[in-house]
Coordinates of C-alpha atoms in Angstrom, one line a residue:
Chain E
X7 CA 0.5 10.0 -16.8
X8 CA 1.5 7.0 -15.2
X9 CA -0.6 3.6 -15.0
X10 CA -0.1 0.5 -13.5
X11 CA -1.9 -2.7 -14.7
X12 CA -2.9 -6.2 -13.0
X13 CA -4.1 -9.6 -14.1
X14 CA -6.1 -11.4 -14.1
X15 CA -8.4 -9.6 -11.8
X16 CA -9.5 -12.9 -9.7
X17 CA -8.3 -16.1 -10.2
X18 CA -9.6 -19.5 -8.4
X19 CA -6.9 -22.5 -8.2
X20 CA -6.7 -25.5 -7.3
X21 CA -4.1 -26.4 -4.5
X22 CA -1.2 -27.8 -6.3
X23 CA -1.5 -25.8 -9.3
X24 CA 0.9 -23.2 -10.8
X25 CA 0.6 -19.4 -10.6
X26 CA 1.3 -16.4 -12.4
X27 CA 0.0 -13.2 -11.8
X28 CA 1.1 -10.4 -14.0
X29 CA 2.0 -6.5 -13.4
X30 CA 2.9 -3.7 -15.9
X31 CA 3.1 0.2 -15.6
X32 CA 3.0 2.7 -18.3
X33 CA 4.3 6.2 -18.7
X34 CA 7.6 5.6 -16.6
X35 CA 10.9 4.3 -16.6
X36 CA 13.1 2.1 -14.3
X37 CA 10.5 2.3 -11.6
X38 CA 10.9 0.1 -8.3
X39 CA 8.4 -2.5 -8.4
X40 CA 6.4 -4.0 -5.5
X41 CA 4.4 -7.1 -4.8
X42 CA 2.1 -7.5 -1.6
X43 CA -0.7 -9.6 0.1
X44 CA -3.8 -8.6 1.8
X45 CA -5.2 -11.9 3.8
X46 CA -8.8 -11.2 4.5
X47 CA -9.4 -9.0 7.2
X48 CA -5.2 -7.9 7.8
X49 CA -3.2 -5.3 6.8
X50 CA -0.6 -4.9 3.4
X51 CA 2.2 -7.5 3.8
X52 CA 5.5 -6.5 1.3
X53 CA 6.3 -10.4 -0.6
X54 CA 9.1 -8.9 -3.3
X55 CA 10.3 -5.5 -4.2
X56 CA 12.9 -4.8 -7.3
X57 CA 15.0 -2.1 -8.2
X58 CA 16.1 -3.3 -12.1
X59 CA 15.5 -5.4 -14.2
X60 CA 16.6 -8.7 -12.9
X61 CA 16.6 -7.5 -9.1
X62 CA 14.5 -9.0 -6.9
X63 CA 14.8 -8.8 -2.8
X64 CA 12.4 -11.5 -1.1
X65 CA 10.9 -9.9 2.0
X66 CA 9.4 -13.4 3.3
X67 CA 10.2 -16.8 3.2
X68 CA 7.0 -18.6 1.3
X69 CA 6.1 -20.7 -1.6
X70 CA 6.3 -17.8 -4.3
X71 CA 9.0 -15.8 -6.7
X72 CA 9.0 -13.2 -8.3
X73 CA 10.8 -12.0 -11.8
X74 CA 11.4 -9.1 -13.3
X75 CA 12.2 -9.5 -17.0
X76 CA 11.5 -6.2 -18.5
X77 CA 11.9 -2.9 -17.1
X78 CA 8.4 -2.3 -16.2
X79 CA 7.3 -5.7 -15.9
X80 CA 6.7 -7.7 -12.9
X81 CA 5.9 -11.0 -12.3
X82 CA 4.5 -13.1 -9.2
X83 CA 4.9 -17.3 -10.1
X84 CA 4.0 -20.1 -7.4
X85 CA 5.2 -24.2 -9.1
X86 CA 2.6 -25.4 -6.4
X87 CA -0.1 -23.5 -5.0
X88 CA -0.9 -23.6 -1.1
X89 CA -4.2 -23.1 0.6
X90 CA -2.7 -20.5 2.6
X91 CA -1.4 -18.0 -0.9
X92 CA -5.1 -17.2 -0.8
X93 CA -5.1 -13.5 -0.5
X94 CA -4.9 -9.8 -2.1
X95 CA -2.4 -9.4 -4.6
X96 CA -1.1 -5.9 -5.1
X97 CA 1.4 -4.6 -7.2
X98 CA 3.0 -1.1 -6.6
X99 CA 5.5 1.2 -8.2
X100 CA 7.4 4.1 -6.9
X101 CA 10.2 6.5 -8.6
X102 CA 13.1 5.5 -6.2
X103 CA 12.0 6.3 -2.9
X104 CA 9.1 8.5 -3.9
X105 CA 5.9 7.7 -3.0
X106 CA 4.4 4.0 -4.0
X107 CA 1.2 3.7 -6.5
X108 CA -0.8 0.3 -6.3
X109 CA -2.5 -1.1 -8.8
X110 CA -6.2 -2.5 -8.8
X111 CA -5.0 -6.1 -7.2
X112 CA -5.4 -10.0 -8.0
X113 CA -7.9 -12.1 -5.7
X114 CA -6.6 -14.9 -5.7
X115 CA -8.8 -18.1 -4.1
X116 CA -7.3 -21.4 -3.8
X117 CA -9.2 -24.6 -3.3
Chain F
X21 CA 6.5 -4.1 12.5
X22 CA 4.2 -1.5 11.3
X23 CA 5.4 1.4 13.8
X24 CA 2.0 3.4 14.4
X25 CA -1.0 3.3 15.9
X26 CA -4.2 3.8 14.6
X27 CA -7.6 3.2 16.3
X28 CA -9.5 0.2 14.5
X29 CA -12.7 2.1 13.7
X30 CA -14.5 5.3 13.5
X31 CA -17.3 7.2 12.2
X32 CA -18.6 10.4 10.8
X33 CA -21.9 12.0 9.5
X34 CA -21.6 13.1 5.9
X35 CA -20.5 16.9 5.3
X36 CA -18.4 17.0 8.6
X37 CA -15.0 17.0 8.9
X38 CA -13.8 13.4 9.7
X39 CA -9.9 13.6 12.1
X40 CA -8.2 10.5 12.0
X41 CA -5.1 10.0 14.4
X42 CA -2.5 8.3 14.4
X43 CA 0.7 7.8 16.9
X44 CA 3.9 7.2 15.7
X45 CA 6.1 8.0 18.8
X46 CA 9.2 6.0 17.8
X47 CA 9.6 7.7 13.9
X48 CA 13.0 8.9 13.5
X49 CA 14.1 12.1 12.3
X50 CA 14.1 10.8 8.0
X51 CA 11.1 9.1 7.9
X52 CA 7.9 10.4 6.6
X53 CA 4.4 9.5 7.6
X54 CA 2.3 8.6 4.5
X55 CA -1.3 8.0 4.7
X56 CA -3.3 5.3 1.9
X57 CA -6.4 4.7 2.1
X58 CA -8.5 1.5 0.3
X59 CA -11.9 0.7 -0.4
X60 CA -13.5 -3.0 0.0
X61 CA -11.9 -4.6 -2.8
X62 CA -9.5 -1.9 -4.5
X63 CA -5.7 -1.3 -4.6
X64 CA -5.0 1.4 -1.3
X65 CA -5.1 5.0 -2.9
X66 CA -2.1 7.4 -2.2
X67 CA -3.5 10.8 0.3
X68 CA -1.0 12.4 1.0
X69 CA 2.6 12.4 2.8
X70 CA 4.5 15.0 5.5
X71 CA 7.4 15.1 7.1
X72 CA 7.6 17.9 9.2
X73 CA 5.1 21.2 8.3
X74 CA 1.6 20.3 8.0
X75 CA 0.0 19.5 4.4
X76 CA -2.6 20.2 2.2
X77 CA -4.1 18.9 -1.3
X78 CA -7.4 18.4 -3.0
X79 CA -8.0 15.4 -0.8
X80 CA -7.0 16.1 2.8
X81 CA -4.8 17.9 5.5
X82 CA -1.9 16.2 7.1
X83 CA -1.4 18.0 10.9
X84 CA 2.2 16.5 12.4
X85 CA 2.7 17.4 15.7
X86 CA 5.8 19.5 16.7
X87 CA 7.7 16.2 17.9
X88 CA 6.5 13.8 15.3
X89 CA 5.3 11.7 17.0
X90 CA 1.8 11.8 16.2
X91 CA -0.4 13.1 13.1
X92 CA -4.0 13.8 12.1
X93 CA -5.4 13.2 8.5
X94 CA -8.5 15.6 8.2
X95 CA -11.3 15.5 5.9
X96 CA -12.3 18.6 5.9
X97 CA -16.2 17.6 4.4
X98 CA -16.9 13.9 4.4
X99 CA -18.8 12.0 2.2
X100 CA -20.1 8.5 1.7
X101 CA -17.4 8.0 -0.8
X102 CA -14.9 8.3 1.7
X103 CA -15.9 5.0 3.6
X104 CA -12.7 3.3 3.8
X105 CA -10.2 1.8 5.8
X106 CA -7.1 4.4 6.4
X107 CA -3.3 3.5 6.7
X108 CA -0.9 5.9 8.6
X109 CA 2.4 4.6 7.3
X110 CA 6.0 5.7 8.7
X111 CA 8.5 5.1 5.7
X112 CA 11.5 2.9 6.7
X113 CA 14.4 3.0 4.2
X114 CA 17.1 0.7 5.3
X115 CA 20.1 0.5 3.2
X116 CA 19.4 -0.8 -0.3
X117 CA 15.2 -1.4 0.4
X118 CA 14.3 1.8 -1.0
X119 CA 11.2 3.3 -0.3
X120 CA 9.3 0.5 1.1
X121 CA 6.3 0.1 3.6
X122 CA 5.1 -1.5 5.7
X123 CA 1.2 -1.5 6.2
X124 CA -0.7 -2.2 9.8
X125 CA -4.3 -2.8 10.2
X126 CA -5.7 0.8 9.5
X127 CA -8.7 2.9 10.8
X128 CA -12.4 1.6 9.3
X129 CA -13.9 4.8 8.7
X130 CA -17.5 4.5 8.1
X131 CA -19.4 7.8 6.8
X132 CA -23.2 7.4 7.3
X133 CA -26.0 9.8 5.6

């Protein structure tokens, strides 16, 4: 069976500061990977989404990247944290179009 | 840019069946409506998905109306565990973007004893 990993599971920054969150997912191959954000009290917003290895579409402008360096791999970087990258952050992955499985999500807090 | 409508809150006593609507008048003809839910805290779970015929599994029903353009998730016997908010996605593919979603605010479903 499939599983998809996160970490750290909360993280407090200090504004300024560099980010990187971490995503992984087990028991499948060439998966499309997903990041979101969940702002307190809103709904899912899609940040980056990838296809391969290397293939990253940005949804939003904003102050974070993402990288995909290994097939089931994902990775969420900020060089300077903002107050406002405060938020939910939930990695997915689907088979092609197939339905999307999230992981258990980053809290991210920065001060 | 969410495409339905869900109302914000509702509740239900435990062991009844909870019906949660949701309008999605302007889905086109390829699009699925999915349905997440998440508890406080936690990554949104996966239901269950339709696109035309109504749907069944271990967790839920799925009823799409006739023109699509609005569905019911049903919880055929609620519990407390199934306090959560609930996402009624429609699945927007546009050209290369496979598969993605895009979430809205949800219905708060509160189960009480």
């Amino acid at each position: 069976s499939q599983t998809i990993h996160q970490w750290p599971a909360t993280l407090v920054q200090p504004v300024g500061s560099p980010l990187s969150l971490e995503c992984t997912v087990e028991g499948t191959s060439n998966p499309n990977l997903y990041w979101y954000r969940q702002a307190a009290g809103r709904g899912l917003q899609l940040l980056f989404y990838s296809v391969g290895i290397g293939q990253i579409s940005s949804e939003v402008p904003q102050n974070l990247s993402a990288s995909r360096p290994q097939d089931r791999q994902f990775i969420l970087s900020s060089k300077k944290l903002l107050l406002s990258d405060s938020g939910f952050y939930l990695c997915a992955w689907s088979r092609g179009q197939e339905t999307q499985y999230f992981g258990p999500g980053t809290r991210l807090l920065v001060l | 840019d969410a495409k339905t409508t869900q109302p914000p809150s509702m509740d239900c006593a435990e062991g009844r069946a909870a019906n949660l609507p949701c309008n999605h008048s302007t889905i086109s003809g390829n699009e699925y409506v999915y349905w997440y839910r998440q508890i406080h805290s936690q990554g949104p779970q996966y239901i269950i998905h339709g696109l035309k015929n109504n749907e069944t599994n271990e967790m839920a029903s799925l009823i799409i109306t006739e023109d699509r353009k609005s569905s019911t998730l049903i919880l055929p016997h609620a519990t407390l565990r199934d306090t959560a908010v609930y996402y009624c996605i429609v699945r927007i593919d546009r050209g290369s973007t496979l598969g993605r979603l895009y979430f809205g605010r949800g219905t708060q479903l509160t189960v009480w004893p």
